[in-house]
Amino acid sequence: MAIKEAAAWISSGFAGLIIGAILGLLVTVAFEDRLKRMLDRAIRKMRSLLAKPAAPKTADFHFGGISSQCIIVAGDGSSRIREELVHLVVSNEPLELPAELAAWRSEVEAEEQAKAEARLPHKWNGNCFAVEDLVEERTIHNEEIEIFLKLRRTDYYSFLATQHLDRRFRDGSTPRSRYIDPVGHRRAPAFMSLSLGTSVLVITTDNRVLVCQRGSDVGSRPLHWGVSADEGLSGALDSPSGLPPRLHAAARRGLGEELSLEDHEYQLYLLGVTIDTERHQWDSVFVAYADDLSSSDLDQRLRRGAKDSTLEIASWEFIPFDTKSILERLHANRSGQWWTPIAPVALYLALVHEYGRWRVERSGRQYAKRTARQSS
């Protein structure tokens, strides 16, 4: 009887509350970490569900069975955009990153500084330009294309931080879903447009186009195959006096630094302005016709070295400059083969400039049909 009365006293009343609390505390301590992890996962999942979904990565450019995440926003290849009709206007208004992107930039800076202190390959923080707006007009007399690019000053570490378009913020959204309009990439804020580059295709006197594989240590798309020379606009090199940079001058600088070409050795034409929609990078497409350099001449010059060739270029080759040969090279299924999004677009614009749109697009359609039949 005494035992039953004791058990009843323990299981009820004040003593029962105390014992229940003790047992609950023990269970909570034992499973605290597990419960916390489960709760964190649930919160992250809920935030992800509530966040605006990322835009699907669909190809924007199609030609000859080749697709690329790149759009043409000015020019069409049929005619060059004359140098005197290209205006770059730089705003002195400071460009600031939102708090979370600024934190990512701090991560980049700390990582690169740690590499530098450890004497490891690292990226230094140079001044560059962001694109705030592009205005395209027509001249009064002959309706030639005239473009105005409004730029803001920024730096390379900010560019690297904003390249992670699908990295998630704390609320589950991403830079792509929060800031970039999937329909009109031109409407993205300036702090998401932290690059303006020049991409040049060199055509030799024996009608071959030079394509190069990017170096392993470049900041964007290492070891991808692309154009002959590409260069980002630099505040220090292209605007040392504080005056607005010149797009053609930056392209010439790239040809000199990467290919050891001098200004008098080629004719340089601007064909268009593009946006790489995968990483939201602005670019300009040029073609340079060599005056008296064959593919063999240029190959030998590259083997003798250039200022930046060892850093910027891992390999190179020359392709016959016709639609069929270029499409065959783009379609070639090689191990570890990647192309930059700008490469097919630049090659298409250069072909249109040389042979005309009708002829190039007809050849592209024929090639696509032929390859489709062969694969079926």
mmCIF file of C-alpha atoms in Angstrom:
data_model
loop_
_atom_site.group_PDB
_atom_site.id
_atom_site.type_symbol
_atom_site.label_atom_id
_atom_site.label_comp_id
_atom_site.label_asym_id
_atom_site.label_seq_id
_atom_site.Cartn_x
_atom_site.Cartn_y
_atom_site.Cartn_z
ATOM 1 C CA MET A 1 0.000 0.000 0.000
ATOM 2 C CA ALA A 2 2.815 2.383 0.888
ATOM 3 C CA ILE A 3 4.458 1.720 -2.473
ATOM 4 C CA LYS A 4 1.250 2.460 -4.389
ATOM 5 C CA GLU A 5 0.697 5.667 -2.457
ATOM 6 C CA ALA A 6 4.284 6.775 -3.194
ATOM 7 C CA ALA A 7 3.865 6.039 -6.887
ATOM 8 C CA ALA A 8 0.622 8.027 -7.000
ATOM 9 C CA TRP A 9 2.305 10.929 -5.230
ATOM 10 C CA ILE A 10 5.185 10.912 -7.747
ATOM 11 C CA SER A 11 2.969 10.698 -10.803
ATOM 12 C CA SER A 12 0.775 13.628 -9.789
ATOM 13 C CA GLY A 13 0.904 16.933 -8.095
ATOM 14 C CA PHE A 14 3.939 19.081 -7.500
ATOM 15 C CA ALA A 15 6.428 16.212 -7.541
ATOM 16 C CA GLY A 16 5.138 15.062 -10.911
ATOM 17 C CA LEU A 17 5.678 18.498 -12.369
ATOM 18 C CA ILE A 18 9.235 18.601 -11.085
ATOM 19 C CA ILE A 19 10.101 15.158 -12.423
ATOM 20 C CA GLY A 20 8.445 15.932 -15.774
ATOM 21 C CA ALA A 21 10.421 19.109 -16.093
ATOM 22 C CA ILE A 22 13.654 17.280 -15.331
ATOM 23 C CA LEU A 23 12.908 14.569 -17.879
ATOM 24 C CA GLY A 24 11.942 17.229 -20.471
ATOM 25 C CA LEU A 25 15.190 19.083 -19.851
ATOM 26 C CA LEU A 26 17.212 15.905 -20.329
ATOM 27 C CA VAL A 27 15.429 15.126 -23.578
ATOM 28 C CA THR A 28 15.882 18.691 -24.802
ATOM 29 C CA VAL A 29 19.607 18.689 -24.061
ATOM 30 C CA ALA A 30 20.051 15.290 -25.678
ATOM 31 C CA PHE A 31 18.333 16.314 -28.892
ATOM 32 C CA GLU A 32 19.048 20.049 -28.901
ATOM 33 C CA ASP A 33 21.540 19.942 -31.778
ATOM 34 C CA ARG A 34 19.346 17.706 -33.873
ATOM 35 C CA LEU A 35 16.241 19.830 -33.258
ATOM 36 C CA LYS A 36 18.186 22.979 -34.064
ATOM 37 C CA ARG A 37 19.420 21.543 -37.350
ATOM 38 C CA MET A 38 15.902 20.444 -38.274
ATOM 39 C CA LEU A 39 14.523 23.890 -37.453
ATOM 40 C CA ASP A 40 17.249 25.634 -39.493
ATOM 41 C CA ARG A 41 16.541 23.396 -42.477
ATOM 42 C CA ALA A 42 12.819 24.112 -42.213
ATOM 43 C CA ILE A 43 13.412 27.870 -42.078
ATOM 44 C CA ARG A 44 15.752 27.776 -45.080
ATOM 45 C CA LYS A 45 13.271 25.705 -47.048
ATOM 46 C CA MET A 46 10.430 28.101 -46.219
ATOM 47 C CA ARG A 47 12.543 31.101 -47.238
ATOM 48 C CA SER A 48 13.450 29.365 -50.479
ATOM 49 C CA LEU A 49 9.802 28.668 -51.247
ATOM 50 C CA LEU A 50 8.796 32.247 -50.511
ATOM 51 C CA ALA A 51 11.688 33.783 -52.458
ATOM 52 C CA LYS A 52 11.272 34.881 -56.058
ATOM 53 C CA PRO A 53 12.471 31.942 -58.177
ATOM 54 C CA ALA A 54 15.611 32.342 -60.262
ATOM 55 C CA ALA A 55 15.063 32.884 -63.947
ATOM 56 C CA PRO A 56 15.609 29.743 -65.995
ATOM 57 C CA LYS A 57 18.926 29.627 -67.827
ATOM 58 C CA THR A 58 17.775 29.542 -71.412
ATOM 59 C CA ALA A 59 19.914 30.266 -74.428
ATOM 60 C CA ASP A 60 19.391 33.683 -75.996
ATOM 61 C CA PHE A 61 21.414 33.298 -79.208
ATOM 62 C CA HIS A 62 20.971 30.553 -81.808
ATOM 63 C CA PHE A 63 22.893 30.044 -85.027
ATOM 64 C CA GLY A 64 23.697 26.937 -87.055
ATOM 65 C CA GLY A 65 22.698 24.594 -84.253
ATOM 66 C CA ILE A 66 24.795 26.527 -81.717
ATOM 67 C CA SER A 67 23.184 28.191 -78.700
ATOM 68 C CA SER A 68 24.665 30.729 -76.312
ATOM 69 C CA GLN A 69 23.574 32.751 -73.297
ATOM 70 C CA CYS A 70 24.348 36.096 -74.882
ATOM 71 C CA ILE A 71 22.267 38.884 -76.404
ATOM 72 C CA ILE A 72 23.153 41.618 -78.893
ATOM 73 C CA VAL A 73 22.002 45.022 -77.640
ATOM 74 C CA ALA A 74 23.526 47.288 -80.316
ATOM 75 C CA GLY A 75 24.781 46.659 -83.855
ATOM 76 C CA ASP A 76 24.104 43.672 -86.091
ATOM 77 C CA GLY A 77 27.413 43.024 -87.860
ATOM 78 C CA SER A 78 26.234 44.293 -91.234
ATOM 79 C CA SER A 79 28.043 47.613 -90.810
ATOM 80 C CA ARG A 80 30.696 48.910 -88.466
ATOM 81 C CA ILE A 81 30.003 51.429 -85.716
ATOM 82 C CA ARG A 82 32.445 54.214 -86.451
ATOM 83 C CA GLU A 83 34.871 55.176 -83.693
ATOM 84 C CA GLU A 84 33.806 58.807 -83.654
ATOM 85 C CA LEU A 85 30.201 57.703 -83.056
ATOM 86 C CA VAL A 86 31.009 55.797 -79.843
ATOM 87 C CA HIS A 87 30.721 57.963 -76.735
ATOM 88 C CA LEU A 88 31.616 56.826 -73.210
ATOM 89 C CA VAL A 89 30.383 59.156 -70.458
ATOM 90 C CA VAL A 90 31.608 58.562 -66.895
ATOM 91 C CA SER A 91 29.530 59.693 -63.928
ATOM 92 C CA ASN A 92 31.349 60.864 -60.801
ATOM 93 C CA GLU A 93 28.531 59.605 -58.577
ATOM 94 C CA PRO A 94 29.923 56.894 -56.256
ATOM 95 C CA LEU A 95 28.726 53.375 -56.940
ATOM 96 C CA GLU A 96 27.863 51.484 -53.761
ATOM 97 C CA LEU A 97 26.945 47.827 -53.349
ATOM 98 C CA PRO A 98 23.922 46.754 -51.267
ATOM 99 C CA ALA A 99 24.894 45.445 -47.822
ATOM 100 C CA GLU A 100 24.850 41.732 -48.641
ATOM 101 C CA LEU A 101 26.831 42.166 -51.869
ATOM 102 C CA ALA A 102 29.277 44.390 -49.984
ATOM 103 C CA ALA A 103 29.789 41.523 -47.523
ATOM 104 C CA TRP A 104 30.557 39.187 -50.432
ATOM 105 C CA ARG A 105 33.068 41.712 -51.723
ATOM 106 C CA SER A 106 34.759 41.723 -48.305
ATOM 107 C CA GLU A 107 35.057 37.937 -48.569
ATOM 108 C CA VAL A 108 36.739 38.274 -51.969
ATOM 109 C CA GLU A 109 39.152 40.901 -50.666
ATOM 110 C CA ALA A 110 40.103 38.816 -47.622
ATOM 111 C CA GLU A 111 40.635 35.712 -49.734
ATOM 112 C CA GLU A 112 42.841 37.485 -52.289
ATOM 113 C CA GLN A 113 44.865 39.225 -49.571
ATOM 114 C CA ALA A 114 45.451 35.878 -47.854
ATOM 115 C CA LYS A 115 46.707 34.438 -51.152
ATOM 116 C CA ALA A 116 49.014 37.405 -51.634
ATOM 117 C CA GLU A 117 50.462 37.051 -48.124
ATOM 118 C CA ALA A 118 51.042 33.344 -48.759
ATOM 119 C CA ARG A 119 52.825 34.183 -52.056
ATOM 120 C CA LEU A 120 50.152 32.365 -54.040
ATOM 121 C CA PRO A 121 48.646 33.457 -57.368
ATOM 122 C CA HIS A 122 46.042 36.096 -56.592
ATOM 123 C CA LYS A 123 43.939 38.789 -58.233
ATOM 124 C CA TRP A 124 44.710 42.434 -57.535
ATOM 125 C CA ASN A 125 42.006 45.009 -57.188
ATOM 126 C CA GLY A 126 42.148 47.407 -60.124
ATOM 127 C CA ASN A 127 39.719 50.159 -61.055
ATOM 128 C CA CYS A 128 37.136 49.320 -63.722
ATOM 129 C CA PHE A 129 33.784 50.569 -65.004
ATOM 130 C CA ALA A 130 30.142 49.638 -64.535
ATOM 131 C CA VAL A 131 27.529 50.166 -67.237
ATOM 132 C CA GLU A 132 24.618 52.276 -66.060
ATOM 133 C CA ASP A 133 22.867 52.760 -69.398
ATOM 134 C CA LEU A 134 23.189 52.364 -73.160
ATOM 135 C CA VAL A 135 21.497 54.758 -75.574
ATOM 136 C CA GLU A 136 21.482 53.959 -79.285
ATOM 137 C CA GLU A 137 20.659 56.666 -81.804
ATOM 138 C CA ARG A 138 20.913 57.302 -85.567
ATOM 139 C CA THR A 139 22.842 60.131 -87.205
ATOM 140 C CA ILE A 140 20.729 62.710 -89.012
ATOM 141 C CA HIS A 141 22.247 62.510 -92.492
ATOM 142 C CA ASN A 142 22.870 58.816 -93.178
ATOM 143 C CA GLU A 143 21.278 57.097 -90.151
ATOM 144 C CA GLU A 144 24.480 55.447 -88.948
ATOM 145 C CA ILE A 145 24.472 53.853 -85.496
ATOM 146 C CA GLU A 146 25.659 56.155 -82.731
ATOM 147 C CA ILE A 147 25.934 54.827 -79.195
ATOM 148 C CA PHE A 148 26.286 56.478 -75.786
ATOM 149 C CA LEU A 149 27.428 54.352 -72.847
ATOM 150 C CA LYS A 150 26.972 55.888 -69.403
ATOM 151 C CA LEU A 151 29.540 54.436 -67.010
ATOM 152 C CA ARG A 152 30.255 54.478 -63.278
ATOM 153 C CA ARG A 153 33.614 53.832 -61.626
ATOM 154 C CA THR A 154 33.984 50.638 -59.607
ATOM 155 C CA ASP A 155 36.652 48.036 -58.787
ATOM 156 C CA TYR A 156 37.586 44.474 -59.716
ATOM 157 C CA TYR A 157 36.765 42.894 -56.346
ATOM 158 C CA SER A 158 33.226 44.240 -56.625
ATOM 159 C CA PHE A 159 33.035 42.687 -60.089
ATOM 160 C CA LEU A 160 34.153 39.295 -58.728
ATOM 161 C CA ALA A 161 31.632 39.473 -55.875
ATOM 162 C CA THR A 162 28.694 40.159 -58.173
ATOM 163 C CA GLN A 163 29.555 37.303 -60.549
ATOM 164 C CA HIS A 164 27.831 34.762 -58.293
ATOM 165 C CA LEU A 165 24.369 35.408 -59.713
ATOM 166 C CA ASP A 166 22.851 32.222 -58.291
ATOM 167 C CA ARG A 167 24.385 32.371 -54.808
ATOM 168 C CA ARG A 168 21.631 32.741 -52.218
ATOM 169 C CA PHE A 169 21.106 35.647 -49.883
ATOM 170 C CA ARG A 170 19.842 35.085 -46.343
ATOM 171 C CA ASP A 171 16.209 35.289 -47.482
ATOM 172 C CA GLY A 172 16.757 32.581 -50.119
ATOM 173 C CA SER A 173 16.730 34.914 -53.116
ATOM 174 C CA THR A 174 19.690 35.351 -55.456
ATOM 175 C CA PRO A 175 21.265 38.333 -57.248
ATOM 176 C CA ARG A 176 19.715 37.022 -60.474
ATOM 177 C CA SER A 177 16.188 36.767 -59.079
ATOM 178 C CA ARG A 178 16.392 39.980 -57.058
ATOM 179 C CA TYR A 179 18.104 42.385 -59.444
ATOM 180 C CA ILE A 180 18.124 41.118 -63.040
ATOM 181 C CA ASP A 181 15.121 41.269 -65.328
ATOM 182 C CA PRO A 182 15.211 38.034 -67.356
ATOM 183 C CA VAL A 183 13.457 39.740 -70.259
ATOM 184 C CA GLY A 184 15.424 42.980 -70.448
ATOM 185 C CA HIS A 185 18.942 42.550 -69.085
ATOM 186 C CA ARG A 186 19.676 46.169 -69.961
ATOM 187 C CA ARG A 187 17.425 47.267 -67.082
ATOM 188 C CA ALA A 188 19.614 45.735 -64.344
ATOM 189 C CA PRO A 189 21.049 48.214 -61.797
ATOM 190 C CA ALA A 190 24.550 49.534 -62.360
ATOM 191 C CA PHE A 191 25.975 47.633 -59.377
ATOM 192 C CA MET A 192 25.099 44.394 -61.203
ATOM 193 C CA SER A 193 26.746 45.566 -64.445
ATOM 194 C CA LEU A 194 30.309 45.854 -63.189
ATOM 195 C CA SER A 195 32.142 45.044 -66.386
ATOM 196 C CA LEU A 196 32.625 46.454 -69.837
ATOM 197 C CA GLY A 197 35.019 44.525 -72.033
ATOM 198 C CA THR A 198 36.306 44.390 -75.592
ATOM 199 C CA SER A 199 36.374 41.130 -77.575
ATOM 200 C CA VAL A 200 38.381 41.178 -80.803
ATOM 201 C CA LEU A 201 38.560 38.615 -83.611
ATOM 202 C CA VAL A 202 41.702 38.837 -85.744
ATOM 203 C CA ILE A 203 41.412 37.844 -89.431
ATOM 204 C CA THR A 204 44.752 37.107 -91.108
ATOM 205 C CA THR A 205 45.678 37.752 -94.744
ATOM 206 C CA ASP A 206 45.148 34.070 -95.635
ATOM 207 C CA ASN A 207 41.530 34.379 -94.400
ATOM 208 C CA ARG A 208 41.825 32.574 -91.079
ATOM 209 C CA VAL A 209 40.416 33.669 -87.745
ATOM 210 C CA LEU A 210 42.378 33.294 -84.519
ATOM 211 C CA VAL A 211 40.602 31.731 -81.521
ATOM 212 C CA CYS A 212 42.306 31.432 -78.143
ATOM 213 C CA GLN A 213 41.870 29.400 -74.986
ATOM 214 C CA ARG A 214 41.819 31.611 -71.898
ATOM 215 C CA GLY A 215 44.489 31.147 -69.240
ATOM 216 C CA SER A 216 43.913 29.125 -66.079
ATOM 217 C CA ASP A 217 44.283 32.125 -63.744
ATOM 218 C CA VAL A 218 42.014 34.679 -65.437
ATOM 219 C CA GLY A 219 39.167 35.997 -63.301
ATOM 220 C CA SER A 220 36.312 34.930 -65.560
ATOM 221 C CA ARG A 221 35.881 31.580 -67.356
ATOM 222 C CA PRO A 222 39.406 30.169 -67.155
ATOM 223 C CA LEU A 223 40.380 27.630 -69.850
ATOM 224 C CA HIS A 224 37.344 28.472 -72.002
ATOM 225 C CA TRP A 225 37.892 28.977 -75.721
ATOM 226 C CA GLY A 226 36.964 32.376 -77.064
ATOM 227 C CA VAL A 227 37.949 35.274 -79.282
ATOM 228 C CA SER A 228 41.459 36.338 -80.334
ATOM 229 C CA ALA A 229 41.870 38.912 -77.564
ATOM 230 C CA ASP A 230 39.589 40.213 -74.835
ATOM 231 C CA GLU A 231 40.242 43.046 -72.457
ATOM 232 C CA GLY A 232 38.272 44.745 -69.717
ATOM 233 C CA LEU A 233 38.301 48.528 -69.518
ATOM 234 C CA SER A 234 40.697 49.696 -66.821
ATOM 235 C CA GLY A 235 40.517 52.936 -64.909
ATOM 236 C CA ALA A 236 44.299 53.072 -64.529
ATOM 237 C CA LEU A 237 45.193 52.114 -68.109
ATOM 238 C CA ASP A 238 42.301 53.486 -70.152
ATOM 239 C CA SER A 239 41.482 56.591 -68.093
ATOM 240 C CA PRO A 240 44.736 57.600 -66.356
ATOM 241 C CA SER A 241 43.952 61.323 -66.463
ATOM 242 C CA GLY A 242 40.371 60.887 -65.311
ATOM 243 C CA LEU A 243 38.970 61.503 -68.777
ATOM 244 C CA PRO A 244 36.410 58.998 -70.137
ATOM 245 C CA PRO A 245 38.011 55.893 -71.681
ATOM 246 C CA ARG A 246 37.759 55.110 -75.381
ATOM 247 C CA LEU A 247 36.412 51.736 -76.419
ATOM 248 C CA HIS A 248 38.560 51.357 -79.547
ATOM 249 C CA ALA A 249 41.686 52.338 -77.609
ATOM 250 C CA ALA A 250 40.985 49.611 -75.037
ATOM 251 C CA ALA A 251 40.602 47.055 -77.843
ATOM 252 C CA ARG A 252 43.913 48.146 -79.359
ATOM 253 C CA ARG A 253 45.567 47.854 -75.949
ATOM 254 C CA GLY A 254 44.290 44.271 -75.672
ATOM 255 C CA LEU A 255 45.657 43.374 -79.110
ATOM 256 C CA GLY A 256 49.026 44.802 -78.142
ATOM 257 C CA GLU A 257 49.253 43.185 -74.726
ATOM 258 C CA GLU A 258 47.939 39.729 -75.661
ATOM 259 C CA LEU A 259 49.014 39.323 -79.301
ATOM 260 C CA SER A 260 51.880 41.849 -79.680
ATOM 261 C CA LEU A 261 50.047 43.552 -82.541
ATOM 262 C CA GLU A 262 50.838 47.196 -83.236
ATOM 263 C CA ASP A 263 48.151 49.689 -84.192
ATOM 264 C CA HIS A 264 49.382 50.141 -87.771
ATOM 265 C CA GLU A 265 49.224 46.385 -88.523
ATOM 266 C CA TYR A 266 45.447 46.029 -88.763
ATOM 267 C CA GLN A 267 42.126 47.743 -89.442
ATOM 268 C CA LEU A 268 39.809 47.693 -86.412
ATOM 269 C CA TYR A 269 35.996 47.803 -86.653
ATOM 270 C CA LEU A 270 33.347 47.741 -83.911
ATOM 271 C CA LEU A 271 30.434 45.477 -84.872
ATOM 272 C CA GLY A 272 28.201 45.397 -81.814
ATOM 273 C CA VAL A 273 27.601 45.539 -78.060
ATOM 274 C CA THR A 274 26.468 42.440 -76.171
ATOM 275 C CA ILE A 275 25.479 41.168 -72.729
ATOM 276 C CA ASP A 276 26.495 37.737 -71.448
ATOM 277 C CA THR A 277 23.201 36.790 -69.759
ATOM 278 C CA GLU A 278 24.692 33.944 -67.722
ATOM 279 C CA ARG A 279 26.871 36.346 -65.702
ATOM 280 C CA HIS A 280 25.485 39.683 -66.848
ATOM 281 C CA GLN A 281 28.722 40.953 -68.378
ATOM 282 C CA TRP A 282 28.722 43.762 -70.940
ATOM 283 C CA ASP A 283 31.035 43.378 -73.917
ATOM 284 C CA SER A 284 31.835 44.950 -77.277
ATOM 285 C CA VAL A 285 32.653 42.933 -80.395
ATOM 286 C CA PHE A 286 35.426 44.011 -82.774
ATOM 287 C CA VAL A 287 36.993 42.533 -85.877
ATOM 288 C CA ALA A 288 40.618 43.333 -86.777
ATOM 289 C CA TYR A 289 41.781 42.690 -90.338
ATOM 290 C CA ALA A 290 45.546 42.153 -90.460
ATOM 291 C CA ASP A 291 47.256 44.188 -93.195
ATOM 292 C CA ASP A 292 50.152 41.833 -93.994
ATOM 293 C CA LEU A 293 50.213 39.065 -91.358
ATOM 294 C CA SER A 294 49.301 35.512 -92.374
ATOM 295 C CA SER A 295 48.211 32.887 -89.838
ATOM 296 C CA SER A 296 51.763 31.476 -89.948
ATOM 297 C CA ASP A 297 53.233 34.927 -89.275
ATOM 298 C CA LEU A 298 50.931 35.544 -86.325
ATOM 299 C CA ASP A 299 51.477 32.030 -84.969
ATOM 300 C CA GLN A 300 55.229 32.591 -84.930
ATOM 301 C CA ARG A 301 54.791 35.944 -83.235
ATOM 302 C CA LEU A 302 52.661 34.378 -80.495
ATOM 303 C CA ARG A 303 55.312 31.716 -79.947
ATOM 304 C CA ARG A 304 57.858 34.472 -79.390
ATOM 305 C CA GLY A 305 55.717 35.784 -76.541
ATOM 306 C CA ALA A 306 53.641 38.846 -75.706
ATOM 307 C CA LYS A 307 53.259 41.027 -72.638
ATOM 308 C CA ASP A 308 50.220 39.198 -71.240
ATOM 309 C CA SER A 309 50.091 36.069 -73.413
ATOM 310 C CA THR A 310 51.390 33.700 -70.720
ATOM 311 C CA LEU A 311 48.701 34.904 -68.308
ATOM 312 C CA GLU A 312 45.789 35.413 -70.664
ATOM 313 C CA ILE A 313 46.258 32.680 -73.290
ATOM 314 C CA ALA A 314 46.680 28.950 -72.670
ATOM 315 C CA SER A 315 46.475 27.825 -76.310
ATOM 316 C CA TRP A 316 45.364 29.034 -79.739
ATOM 317 C CA GLU A 317 44.474 27.911 -83.237
ATOM 318 C CA PHE A 318 43.473 29.331 -86.595
ATOM 319 C CA ILE A 319 40.170 28.428 -88.293
ATOM 320 C CA PRO A 320 39.324 29.051 -91.968
ATOM 321 C CA PHE A 321 37.122 32.128 -91.929
ATOM 322 C CA ASP A 322 33.950 30.729 -93.486
ATOM 323 C CA THR A 323 30.613 29.705 -91.968
ATOM 324 C CA LYS A 324 31.001 25.937 -92.435
ATOM 325 C CA SER A 325 34.492 25.747 -90.897
ATOM 326 C CA ILE A 326 33.528 27.920 -87.939
ATOM 327 C CA LEU A 327 30.372 25.932 -87.191
ATOM 328 C CA GLU A 328 32.327 22.674 -87.410
ATOM 329 C CA ARG A 329 34.806 24.030 -84.878
ATOM 330 C CA LEU A 330 32.080 25.254 -82.548
ATOM 331 C CA HIS A 331 30.317 21.893 -82.748
ATOM 332 C CA ALA A 332 33.499 19.857 -82.263
ATOM 333 C CA ASN A 333 33.016 17.517 -79.303
ATOM 334 C CA ARG A 334 36.347 17.630 -77.533
ATOM 335 C CA SER A 335 37.111 16.533 -73.988
ATOM 336 C CA GLY A 336 37.057 19.491 -71.611
ATOM 337 C CA GLN A 337 35.924 21.839 -74.374
ATOM 338 C CA TRP A 338 34.009 24.971 -73.388
ATOM 339 C CA TRP A 339 33.296 28.156 -75.293
ATOM 340 C CA THR A 340 32.676 31.568 -73.774
ATOM 341 C CA PRO A 341 29.134 32.843 -74.487
ATOM 342 C CA ILE A 342 30.522 35.765 -76.487
ATOM 343 C CA ALA A 343 32.530 33.556 -78.897
ATOM 344 C CA PRO A 344 29.679 32.251 -81.125
ATOM 345 C CA VAL A 345 28.074 35.701 -81.194
ATOM 346 C CA ALA A 346 31.330 37.432 -82.133
ATOM 347 C CA LEU A 347 32.058 34.877 -84.854
ATOM 348 C CA TYR A 348 28.544 35.294 -86.257
ATOM 349 C CA LEU A 349 28.828 39.103 -86.337
ATOM 350 C CA ALA A 350 32.233 38.887 -88.044
ATOM 351 C CA LEU A 351 30.867 36.474 -90.659
ATOM 352 C CA VAL A 352 27.895 38.767 -91.349
ATOM 353 C CA HIS A 353 30.242 41.721 -91.723
ATOM 354 C CA GLU A 354 32.373 39.810 -94.234
ATOM 355 C CA TYR A 355 29.822 37.825 -96.250
ATOM 356 C CA GLY A 356 26.404 39.402 -95.592
ATOM 357 C CA ARG A 357 23.524 38.240 -93.412
ATOM 358 C CA TRP A 358 21.565 36.313 -96.055
ATOM 359 C CA ARG A 359 24.520 34.174 -97.129
ATOM 360 C CA VAL A 360 25.703 33.478 -93.566
ATOM 361 C CA GLU A 361 22.278 32.591 -92.185
ATOM 362 C CA ARG A 362 21.477 30.384 -95.176
ATOM 363 C CA SER A 363 24.730 28.487 -94.612
ATOM 364 C CA GLY A 364 23.873 28.235 -90.904
ATOM 365 C CA ARG A 365 20.441 26.752 -91.610
ATOM 366 C CA GLN A 366 21.877 24.270 -94.088
ATOM 367 C CA TYR A 367 24.560 23.179 -91.642
ATOM 368 C CA ALA A 368 22.044 22.760 -88.800
ATOM 369 C CA LYS A 369 19.745 20.624 -90.991
ATOM 370 C CA ARG A 370 22.637 18.475 -92.177
ATOM 371 C CA THR A 371 23.956 17.805 -88.690
ATOM 372 C CA ALA A 372 20.412 17.066 -87.450
ATOM 373 C CA ARG A 373 19.959 14.431 -90.179
ATOM 374 C CA GLN A 374 23.332 12.862 -89.377
ATOM 375 C CA SER A 375 22.524 12.581 -85.683
ATOM 376 C CA SER A 376 19.032 11.129 -86.210
#
